[in-house]
GROMACS .gro file of C-alpha atoms in nm:
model
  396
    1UNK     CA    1  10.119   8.301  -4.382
    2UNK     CA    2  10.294   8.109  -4.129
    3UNK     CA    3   9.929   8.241  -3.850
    4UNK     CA    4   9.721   8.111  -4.129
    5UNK     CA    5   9.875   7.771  -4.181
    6UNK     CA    6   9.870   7.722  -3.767
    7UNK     CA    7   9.514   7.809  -3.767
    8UNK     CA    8   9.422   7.586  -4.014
    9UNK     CA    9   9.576   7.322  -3.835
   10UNK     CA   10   9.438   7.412  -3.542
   11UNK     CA   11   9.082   7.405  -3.714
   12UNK     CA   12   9.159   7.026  -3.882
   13UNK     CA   13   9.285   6.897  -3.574
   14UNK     CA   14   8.991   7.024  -3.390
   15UNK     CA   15   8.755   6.925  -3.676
   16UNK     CA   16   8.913   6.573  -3.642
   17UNK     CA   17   8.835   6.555  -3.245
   18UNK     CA   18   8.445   6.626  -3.346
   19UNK     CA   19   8.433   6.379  -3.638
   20UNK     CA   20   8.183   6.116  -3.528
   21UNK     CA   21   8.384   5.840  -3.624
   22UNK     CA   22   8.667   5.885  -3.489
   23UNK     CA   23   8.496   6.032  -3.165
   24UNK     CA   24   8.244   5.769  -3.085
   25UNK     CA   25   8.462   5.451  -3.143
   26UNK     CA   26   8.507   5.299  -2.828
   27UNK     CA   27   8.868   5.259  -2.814
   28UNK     CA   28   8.958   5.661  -2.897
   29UNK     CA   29   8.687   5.724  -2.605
   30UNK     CA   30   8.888   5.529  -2.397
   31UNK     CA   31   9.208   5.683  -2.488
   32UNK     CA   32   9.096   6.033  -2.422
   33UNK     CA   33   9.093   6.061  -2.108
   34UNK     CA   34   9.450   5.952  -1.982
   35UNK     CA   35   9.576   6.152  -2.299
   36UNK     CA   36   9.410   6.455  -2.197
   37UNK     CA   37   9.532   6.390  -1.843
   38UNK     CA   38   9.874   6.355  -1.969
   39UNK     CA   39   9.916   6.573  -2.210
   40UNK     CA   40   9.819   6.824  -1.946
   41UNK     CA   41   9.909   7.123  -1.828
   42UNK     CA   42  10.272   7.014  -1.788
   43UNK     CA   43  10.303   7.031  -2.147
   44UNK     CA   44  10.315   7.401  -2.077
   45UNK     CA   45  10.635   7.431  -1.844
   46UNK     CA   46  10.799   7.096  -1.929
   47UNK     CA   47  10.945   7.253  -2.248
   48UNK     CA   48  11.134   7.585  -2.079
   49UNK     CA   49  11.225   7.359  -1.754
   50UNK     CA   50  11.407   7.126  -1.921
   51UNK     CA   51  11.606   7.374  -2.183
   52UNK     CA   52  11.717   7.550  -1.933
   53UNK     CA   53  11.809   7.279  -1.702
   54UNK     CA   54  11.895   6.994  -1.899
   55UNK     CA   55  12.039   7.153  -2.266
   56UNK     CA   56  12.103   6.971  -2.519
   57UNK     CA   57  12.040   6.695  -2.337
   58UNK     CA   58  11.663   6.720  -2.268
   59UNK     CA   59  11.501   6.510  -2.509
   60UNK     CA   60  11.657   6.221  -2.346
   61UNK     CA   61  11.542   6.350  -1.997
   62UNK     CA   62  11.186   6.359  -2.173
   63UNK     CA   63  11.276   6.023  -2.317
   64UNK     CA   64  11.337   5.913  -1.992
   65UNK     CA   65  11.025   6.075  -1.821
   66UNK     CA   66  10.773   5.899  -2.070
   67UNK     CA   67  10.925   5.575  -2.037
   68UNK     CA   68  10.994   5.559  -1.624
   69UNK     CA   69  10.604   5.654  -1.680
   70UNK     CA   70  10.512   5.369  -1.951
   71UNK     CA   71  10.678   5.124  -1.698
   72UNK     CA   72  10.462   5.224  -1.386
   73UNK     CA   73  10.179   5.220  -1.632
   74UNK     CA   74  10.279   4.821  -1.730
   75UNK     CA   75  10.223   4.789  -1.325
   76UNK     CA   76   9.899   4.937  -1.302
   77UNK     CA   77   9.755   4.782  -1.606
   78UNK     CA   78   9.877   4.470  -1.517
   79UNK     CA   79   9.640   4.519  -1.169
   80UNK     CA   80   9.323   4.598  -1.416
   81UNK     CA   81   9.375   4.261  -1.578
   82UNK     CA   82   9.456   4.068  -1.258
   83UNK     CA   83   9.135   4.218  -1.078
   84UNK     CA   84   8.934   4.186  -1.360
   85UNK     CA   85   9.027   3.770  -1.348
   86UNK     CA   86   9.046   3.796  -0.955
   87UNK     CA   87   8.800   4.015  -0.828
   88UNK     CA   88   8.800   3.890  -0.459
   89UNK     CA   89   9.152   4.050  -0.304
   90UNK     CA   90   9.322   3.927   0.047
   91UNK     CA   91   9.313   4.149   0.320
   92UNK     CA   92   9.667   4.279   0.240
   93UNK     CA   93   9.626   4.407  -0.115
   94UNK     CA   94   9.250   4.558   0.021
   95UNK     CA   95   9.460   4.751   0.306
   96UNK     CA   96   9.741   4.840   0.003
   97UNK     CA   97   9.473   4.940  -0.247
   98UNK     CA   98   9.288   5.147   0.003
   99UNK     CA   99   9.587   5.316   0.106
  100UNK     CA  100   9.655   5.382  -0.231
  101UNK     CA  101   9.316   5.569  -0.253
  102UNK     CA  102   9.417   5.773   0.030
  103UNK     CA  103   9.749   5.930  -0.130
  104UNK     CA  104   9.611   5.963  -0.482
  105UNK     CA  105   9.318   6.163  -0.342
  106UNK     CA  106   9.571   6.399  -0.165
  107UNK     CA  107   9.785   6.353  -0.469
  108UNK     CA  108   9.461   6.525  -0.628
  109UNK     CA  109   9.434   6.786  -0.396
  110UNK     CA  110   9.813   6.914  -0.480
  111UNK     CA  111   9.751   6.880  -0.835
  112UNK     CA  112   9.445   7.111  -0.839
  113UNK     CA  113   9.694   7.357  -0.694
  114UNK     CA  114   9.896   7.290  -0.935
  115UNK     CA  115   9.644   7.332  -1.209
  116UNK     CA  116   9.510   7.636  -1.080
  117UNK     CA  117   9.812   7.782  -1.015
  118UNK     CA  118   9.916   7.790  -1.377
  119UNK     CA  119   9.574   7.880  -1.445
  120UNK     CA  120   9.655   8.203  -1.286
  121UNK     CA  121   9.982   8.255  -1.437
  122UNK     CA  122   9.907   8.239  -1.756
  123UNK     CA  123   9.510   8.411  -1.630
  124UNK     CA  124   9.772   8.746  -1.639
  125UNK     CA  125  10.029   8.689  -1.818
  126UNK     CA  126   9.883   8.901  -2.143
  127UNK     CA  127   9.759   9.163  -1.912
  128UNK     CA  128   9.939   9.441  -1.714
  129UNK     CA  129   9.858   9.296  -1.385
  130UNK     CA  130  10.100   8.996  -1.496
  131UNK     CA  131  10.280   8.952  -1.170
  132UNK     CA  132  10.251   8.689  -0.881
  133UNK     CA  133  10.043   8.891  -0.677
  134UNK     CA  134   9.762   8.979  -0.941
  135UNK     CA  135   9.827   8.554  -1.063
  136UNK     CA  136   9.742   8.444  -0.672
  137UNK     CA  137   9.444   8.618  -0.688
  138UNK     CA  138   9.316   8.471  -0.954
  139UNK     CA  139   9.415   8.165  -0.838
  140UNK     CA  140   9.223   8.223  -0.527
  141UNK     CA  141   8.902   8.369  -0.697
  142UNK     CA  142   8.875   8.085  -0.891
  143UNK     CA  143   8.940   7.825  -0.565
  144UNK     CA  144   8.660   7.967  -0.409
  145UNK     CA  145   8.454   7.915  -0.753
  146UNK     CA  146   8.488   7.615  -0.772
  147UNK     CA  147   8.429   7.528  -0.386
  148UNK     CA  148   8.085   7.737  -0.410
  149UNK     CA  149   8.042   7.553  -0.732
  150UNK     CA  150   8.103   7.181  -0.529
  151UNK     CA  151   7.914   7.262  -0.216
  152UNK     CA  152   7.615   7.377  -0.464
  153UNK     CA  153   7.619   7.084  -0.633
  154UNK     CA  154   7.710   7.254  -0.979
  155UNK     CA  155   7.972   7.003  -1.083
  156UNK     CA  156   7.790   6.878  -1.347
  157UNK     CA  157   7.755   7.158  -1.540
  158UNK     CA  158   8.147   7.278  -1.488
  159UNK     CA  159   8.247   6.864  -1.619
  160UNK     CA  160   8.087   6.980  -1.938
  161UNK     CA  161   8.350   7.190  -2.044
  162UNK     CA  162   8.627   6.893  -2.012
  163UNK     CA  163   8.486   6.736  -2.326
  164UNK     CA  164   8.469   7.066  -2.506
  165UNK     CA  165   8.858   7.129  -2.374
  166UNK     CA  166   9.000   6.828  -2.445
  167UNK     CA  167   8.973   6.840  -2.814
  168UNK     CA  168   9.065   7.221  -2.797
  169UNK     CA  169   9.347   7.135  -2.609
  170UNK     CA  170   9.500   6.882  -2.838
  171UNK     CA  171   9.447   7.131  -3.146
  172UNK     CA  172   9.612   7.424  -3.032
  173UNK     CA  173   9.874   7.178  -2.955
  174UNK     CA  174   9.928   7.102  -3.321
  175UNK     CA  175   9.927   7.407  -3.453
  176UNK     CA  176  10.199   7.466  -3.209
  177UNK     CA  177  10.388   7.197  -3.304
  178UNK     CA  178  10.342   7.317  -3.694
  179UNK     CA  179  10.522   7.640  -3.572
  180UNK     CA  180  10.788   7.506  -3.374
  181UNK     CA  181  10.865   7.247  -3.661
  182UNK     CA  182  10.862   7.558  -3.929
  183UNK     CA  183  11.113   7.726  -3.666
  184UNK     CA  184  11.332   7.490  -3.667
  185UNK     CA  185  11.356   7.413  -4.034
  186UNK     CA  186  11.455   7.821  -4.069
  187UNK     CA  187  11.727   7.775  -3.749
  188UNK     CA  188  11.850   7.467  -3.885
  189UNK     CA  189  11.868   7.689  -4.283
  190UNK     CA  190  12.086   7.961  -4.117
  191UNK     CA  191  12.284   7.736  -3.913
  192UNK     CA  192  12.152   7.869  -3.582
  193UNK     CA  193  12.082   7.539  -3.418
  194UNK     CA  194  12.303   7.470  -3.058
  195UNK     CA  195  12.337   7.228  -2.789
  196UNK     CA  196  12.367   7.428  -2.489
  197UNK     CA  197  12.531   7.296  -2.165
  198UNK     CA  198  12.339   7.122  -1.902
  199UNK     CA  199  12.266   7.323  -1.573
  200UNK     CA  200  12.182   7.096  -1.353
  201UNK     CA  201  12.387   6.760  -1.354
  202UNK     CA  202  12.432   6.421  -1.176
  203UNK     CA  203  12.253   6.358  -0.829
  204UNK     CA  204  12.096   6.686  -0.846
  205UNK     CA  205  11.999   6.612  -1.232
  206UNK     CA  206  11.818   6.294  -1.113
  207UNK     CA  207  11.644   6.439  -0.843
  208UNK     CA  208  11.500   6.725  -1.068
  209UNK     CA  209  11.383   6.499  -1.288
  210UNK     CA  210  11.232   6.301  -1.032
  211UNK     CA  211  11.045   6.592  -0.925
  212UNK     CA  212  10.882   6.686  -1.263
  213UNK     CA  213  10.694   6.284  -1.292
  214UNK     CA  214  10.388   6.515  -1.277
  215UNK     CA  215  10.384   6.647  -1.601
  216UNK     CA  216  10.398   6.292  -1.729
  217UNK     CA  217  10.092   6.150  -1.496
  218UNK     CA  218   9.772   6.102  -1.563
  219UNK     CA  219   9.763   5.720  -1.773
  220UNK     CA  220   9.653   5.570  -1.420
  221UNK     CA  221   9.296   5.743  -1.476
  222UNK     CA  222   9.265   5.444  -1.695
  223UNK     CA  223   9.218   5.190  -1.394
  224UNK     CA  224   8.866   5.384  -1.221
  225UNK     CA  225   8.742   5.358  -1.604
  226UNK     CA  226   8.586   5.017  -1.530
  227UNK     CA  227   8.232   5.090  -1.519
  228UNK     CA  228   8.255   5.250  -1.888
  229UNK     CA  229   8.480   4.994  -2.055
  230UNK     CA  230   8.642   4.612  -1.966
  231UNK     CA  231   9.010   4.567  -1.898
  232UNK     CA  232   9.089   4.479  -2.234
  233UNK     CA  233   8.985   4.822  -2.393
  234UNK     CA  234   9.144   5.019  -2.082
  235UNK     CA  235   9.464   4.837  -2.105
  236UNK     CA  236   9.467   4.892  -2.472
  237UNK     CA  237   9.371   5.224  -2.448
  238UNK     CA  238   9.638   5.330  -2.166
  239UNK     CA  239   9.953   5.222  -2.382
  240UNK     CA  240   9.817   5.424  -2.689
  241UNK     CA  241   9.780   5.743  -2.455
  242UNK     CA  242  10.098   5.696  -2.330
  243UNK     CA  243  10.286   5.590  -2.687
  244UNK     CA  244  10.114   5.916  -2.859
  245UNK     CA  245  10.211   6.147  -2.557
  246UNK     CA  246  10.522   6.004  -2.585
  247UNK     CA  247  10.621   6.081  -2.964
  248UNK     CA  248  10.421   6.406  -2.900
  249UNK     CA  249  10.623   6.535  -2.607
  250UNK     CA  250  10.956   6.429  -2.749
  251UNK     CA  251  10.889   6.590  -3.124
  252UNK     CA  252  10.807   6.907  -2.867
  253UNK     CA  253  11.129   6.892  -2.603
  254UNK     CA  254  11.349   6.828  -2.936
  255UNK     CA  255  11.220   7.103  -3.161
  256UNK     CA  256  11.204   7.353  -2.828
  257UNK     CA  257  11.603   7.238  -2.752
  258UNK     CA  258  11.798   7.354  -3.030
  259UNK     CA  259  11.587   7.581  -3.194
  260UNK     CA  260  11.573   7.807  -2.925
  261UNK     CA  261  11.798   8.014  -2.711
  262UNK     CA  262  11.789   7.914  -2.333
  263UNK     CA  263  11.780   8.188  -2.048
  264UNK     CA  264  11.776   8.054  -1.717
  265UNK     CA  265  11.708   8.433  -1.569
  266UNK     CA  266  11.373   8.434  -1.791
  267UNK     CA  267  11.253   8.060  -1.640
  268UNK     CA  268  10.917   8.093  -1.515
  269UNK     CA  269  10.537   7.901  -1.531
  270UNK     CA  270  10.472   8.104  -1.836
  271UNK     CA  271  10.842   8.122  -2.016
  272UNK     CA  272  10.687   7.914  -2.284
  273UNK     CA  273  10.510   8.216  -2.405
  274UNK     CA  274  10.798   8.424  -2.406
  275UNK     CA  275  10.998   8.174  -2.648
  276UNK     CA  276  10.690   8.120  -2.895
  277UNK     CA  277  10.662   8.486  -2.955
  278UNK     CA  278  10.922   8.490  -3.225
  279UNK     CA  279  10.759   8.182  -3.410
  280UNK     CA  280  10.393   8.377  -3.477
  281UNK     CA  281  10.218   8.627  -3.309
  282UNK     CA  282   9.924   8.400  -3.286
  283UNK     CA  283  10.065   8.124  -3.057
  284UNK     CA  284  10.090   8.306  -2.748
  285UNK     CA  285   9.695   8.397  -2.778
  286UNK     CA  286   9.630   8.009  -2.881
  287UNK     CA  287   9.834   7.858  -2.604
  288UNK     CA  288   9.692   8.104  -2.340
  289UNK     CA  289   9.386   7.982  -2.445
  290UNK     CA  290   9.495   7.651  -2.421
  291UNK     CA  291   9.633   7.697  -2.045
  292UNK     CA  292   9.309   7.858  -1.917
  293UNK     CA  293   9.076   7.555  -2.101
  294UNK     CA  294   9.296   7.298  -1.998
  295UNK     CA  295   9.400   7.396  -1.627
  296UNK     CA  296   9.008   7.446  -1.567
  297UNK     CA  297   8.839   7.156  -1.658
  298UNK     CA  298   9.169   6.948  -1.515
  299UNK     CA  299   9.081   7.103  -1.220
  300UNK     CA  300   8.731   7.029  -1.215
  301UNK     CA  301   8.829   6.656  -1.281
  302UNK     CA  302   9.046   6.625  -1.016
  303UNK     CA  303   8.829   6.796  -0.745
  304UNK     CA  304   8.553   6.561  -0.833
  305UNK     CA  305   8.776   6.236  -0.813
  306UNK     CA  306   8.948   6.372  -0.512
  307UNK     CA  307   8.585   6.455  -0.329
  308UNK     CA  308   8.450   6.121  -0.373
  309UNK     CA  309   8.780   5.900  -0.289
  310UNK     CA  310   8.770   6.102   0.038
  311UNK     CA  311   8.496   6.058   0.091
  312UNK     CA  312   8.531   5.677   0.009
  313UNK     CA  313   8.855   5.621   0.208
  314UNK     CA  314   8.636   5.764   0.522
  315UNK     CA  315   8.389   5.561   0.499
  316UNK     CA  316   8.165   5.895   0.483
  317UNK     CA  317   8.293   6.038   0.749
  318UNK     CA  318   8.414   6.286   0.577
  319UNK     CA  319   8.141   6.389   0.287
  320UNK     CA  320   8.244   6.530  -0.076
  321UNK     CA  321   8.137   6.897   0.053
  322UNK     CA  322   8.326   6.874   0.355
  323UNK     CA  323   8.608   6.733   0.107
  324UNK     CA  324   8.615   7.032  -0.099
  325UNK     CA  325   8.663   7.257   0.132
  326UNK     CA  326   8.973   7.078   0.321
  327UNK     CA  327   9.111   7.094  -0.097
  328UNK     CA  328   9.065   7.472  -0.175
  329UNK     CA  329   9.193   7.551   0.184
  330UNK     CA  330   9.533   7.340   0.126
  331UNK     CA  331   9.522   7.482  -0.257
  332UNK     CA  332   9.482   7.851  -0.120
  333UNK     CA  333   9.752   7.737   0.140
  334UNK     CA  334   9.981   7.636  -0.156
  335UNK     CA  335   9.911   7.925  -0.363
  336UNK     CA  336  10.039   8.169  -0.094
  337UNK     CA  337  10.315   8.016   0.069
  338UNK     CA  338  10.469   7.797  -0.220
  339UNK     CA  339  10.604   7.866  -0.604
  340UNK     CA  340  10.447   7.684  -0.897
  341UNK     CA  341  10.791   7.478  -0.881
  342UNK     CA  342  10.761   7.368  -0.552
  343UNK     CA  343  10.404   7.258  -0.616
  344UNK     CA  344  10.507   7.094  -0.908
  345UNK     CA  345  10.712   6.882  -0.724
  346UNK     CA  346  10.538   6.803  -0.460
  347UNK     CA  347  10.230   6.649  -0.663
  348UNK     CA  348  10.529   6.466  -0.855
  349UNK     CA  349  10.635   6.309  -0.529
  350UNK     CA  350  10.227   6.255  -0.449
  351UNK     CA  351  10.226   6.071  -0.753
  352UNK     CA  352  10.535   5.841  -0.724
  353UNK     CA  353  10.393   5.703  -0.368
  354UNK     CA  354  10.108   5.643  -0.539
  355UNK     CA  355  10.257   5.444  -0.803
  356UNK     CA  356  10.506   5.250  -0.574
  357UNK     CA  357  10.166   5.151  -0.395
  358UNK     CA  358  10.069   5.018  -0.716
  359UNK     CA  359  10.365   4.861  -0.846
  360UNK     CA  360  10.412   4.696  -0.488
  361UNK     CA  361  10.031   4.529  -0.561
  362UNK     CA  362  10.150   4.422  -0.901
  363UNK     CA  363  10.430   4.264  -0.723
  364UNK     CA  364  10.219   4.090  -0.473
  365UNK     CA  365   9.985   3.995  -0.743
  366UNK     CA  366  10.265   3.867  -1.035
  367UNK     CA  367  10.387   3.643  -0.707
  368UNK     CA  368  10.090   3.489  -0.633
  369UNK     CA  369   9.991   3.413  -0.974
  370UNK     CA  370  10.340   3.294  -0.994
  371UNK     CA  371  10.506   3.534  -1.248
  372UNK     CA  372  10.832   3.571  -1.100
  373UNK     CA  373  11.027   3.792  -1.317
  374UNK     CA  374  10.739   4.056  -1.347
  375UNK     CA  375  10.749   4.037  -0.924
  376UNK     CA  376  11.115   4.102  -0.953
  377UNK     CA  377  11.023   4.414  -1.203
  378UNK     CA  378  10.748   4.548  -1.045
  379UNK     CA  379  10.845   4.528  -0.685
  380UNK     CA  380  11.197   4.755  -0.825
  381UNK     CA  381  10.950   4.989  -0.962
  382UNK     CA  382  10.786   5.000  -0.666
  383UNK     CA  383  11.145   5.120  -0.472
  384UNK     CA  384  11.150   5.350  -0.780
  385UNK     CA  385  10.849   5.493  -0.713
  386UNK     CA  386  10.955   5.548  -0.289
  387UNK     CA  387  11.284   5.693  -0.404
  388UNK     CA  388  11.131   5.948  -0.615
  389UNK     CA  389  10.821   6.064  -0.349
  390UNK     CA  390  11.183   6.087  -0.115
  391UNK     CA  391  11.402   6.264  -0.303
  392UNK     CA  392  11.253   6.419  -0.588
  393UNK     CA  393  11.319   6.829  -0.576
  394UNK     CA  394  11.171   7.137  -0.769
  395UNK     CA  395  11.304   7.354  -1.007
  396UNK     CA  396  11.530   7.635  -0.794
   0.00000   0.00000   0.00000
């Protein structure tokens, strides 16, 4: 009963991302895209990560993930209005925002390593060949798919299936949430419900967290959005993204926590599969699913955007093509020498030097239009953001 009711949910919510309404108003077409971005594939690992790191304790590490990320958000949206009322920058925030373009293009670059990586973990992990050899390979296969795919000019067709994903995405999603929420109702019935002991604490606890930003990213897509829709409706549309991942990714982290026994031997990319087994049999097929949709067309995305702010930033020195191949040669690079925790943090600490950049222009801007508190804010987000791309650390 409990497959059927997920799969209907699954079908609603999925119905509900087609209905014409809903998916032609301007402001949910807006919000789409950083949601998708966010509620990414670090939706995936988040959940086991912090269990077995954080214990009881996680949902207020999640807590404090979404809203470190709301707050670098208020920075960058605070840049779309200013530009859109200032369009002509000086020659400091040009250099700043063109340096800013340089690190989120190789922040790109890491995270399609990132993507693909889980792509092939999860690619296996139903199969017998589910080990990190077999998962690399996979990995690799589809690197050099999507490199013959660039330098063919076939990106087109491959950006179609990021609509299609997107919607599947976010229903699979709430059929798992329908499963985890029926799980814990039963744990909490029979008393089973614990708060288990944090693993990783103080200095080290901060750093860990600092190194998992990634999972929360993706809200800043909102700001290259300008030829589609004004500031208004992508300022608008960022906060939603972020205030439904938010209340999405907590109700997750706190149904996952106590309803569920945490193994720190059994942490690994796919260990979410492992712990939805004993919900319904269904879920681990629906979230594989889920992975393989979702890492792809994230991919995709990200090879795109980092291909042409390359080749932006280089003045066309260096082309898209040429740009695709210097990103499947460091993703191959990663895939080889590097765990999927390692790569998650290093696209976390991509990120965060991206976002002090950002906050530090927010500063600059809120100073000269005379906003001194939010120069005061942003500018300590910005030492936020330099702390984190310094010290974050992965998972060991």
């Amino acid at each position: 009963m409990l497959n059927v009711a997920i799969l209907t949910v699954v079908v609603l919510a999925g119905t509900l991302m087609i209905w014409p309404r809903l998916a032609n108003a301007p402001v949910w077409r807006a919000t789409i895209t950083p949601l998708a971005s966010i509620i990414g594939s670090g939706f995936l690992v988040l959940g086991p990560i912090l269990d077995v790191s954080y214990g009881g304790y996680a949902p207020l590490v999640m807590l404090g993930l979404c809203a470190i990320a709301y707050l670098f958000g208020a920075s960058i949206r605070f840049n779309i209005a200013d530009i859109e009322t200032r369009p002509a920058p000086s020659r400091l925030l040009s250099a700043l925002e063109q340096a800013s373009s340089v690190v989120l293009a190789f922040a790109f670059i890491v995270s399609v390593a990132y993507y693909l990586n889980l792509f092939g973990a999860f690619g296996v992990s139903l199969t017998t060949l589910d080990d990190a050899y077999h998962a690399n390979l996979l990995t690799t296969a589809v690197f050099l798919l999507i490199l013959f795919t660039g330098a063919t000019r076939g990106f087109r067709a491959l950006e179609r299936m990021e609509q299609v994903s997107v919607g599947l995405k976010l229903a699979i999603i709430a059929g798992l949430l329908l499963g985890l929420l029926v799980h814990f109702g039963q744990a909490t019935g029979q008393g089973a419900l614990e708060f288990a002991p944090p693993q990783v604490t103080g200095w080290a606890g901060l750093t860990l967290m600092a190194g998992l930003i990634v999972t929360v990213q993706g809200f800043e897509t909102s700001r290259y959005l300008g030829a589609v829709y004004d500031a208004p409706l992508r300022i608008r549309s960022m906060r939603l993204a972020q205030w439904i991942s938010t209340a999405v990714y907590c109700l997750y982290i706190g149904l996952l926590t106590y309803a569920f026994k945490s193994d720190p031997l059994s942490l690994d990319e796919t260990a979410i599969i492992e712990l939805i087994e004993v919900v319904a049999p269904i879920l681990p097929l629906l979230l594989v699913v889920a992975a393989l949709s979702a890492q792809f067309s994230a991919a995709i995305a990200d090879t795109n955007g980092s291909g042409g702010l390359i080749s932006e930033a280089t003045g066309g020195v260096i082309n898209e093509k040429l740009a695709y191949v210097v990103l499947a040669g460091i993703g191959i690079l990663l895939t080889w020498t590097a765990n999927i925790f390692e790569i998650i943090s290093y696209a976390s600490r991509a990120f965060a030097l991206y976002y002090a950049i950002q906050a530090g222009i927010a500063a600059i801007r809120a100073s000269q239009r005379g906003h001194s508190r939010k120069a005061v804010g942003f500018s300590a987000l910005a030492l936020i953001g330099v702390a984190v791309a310094l010290f974050g650390t992965p998972v060991e």
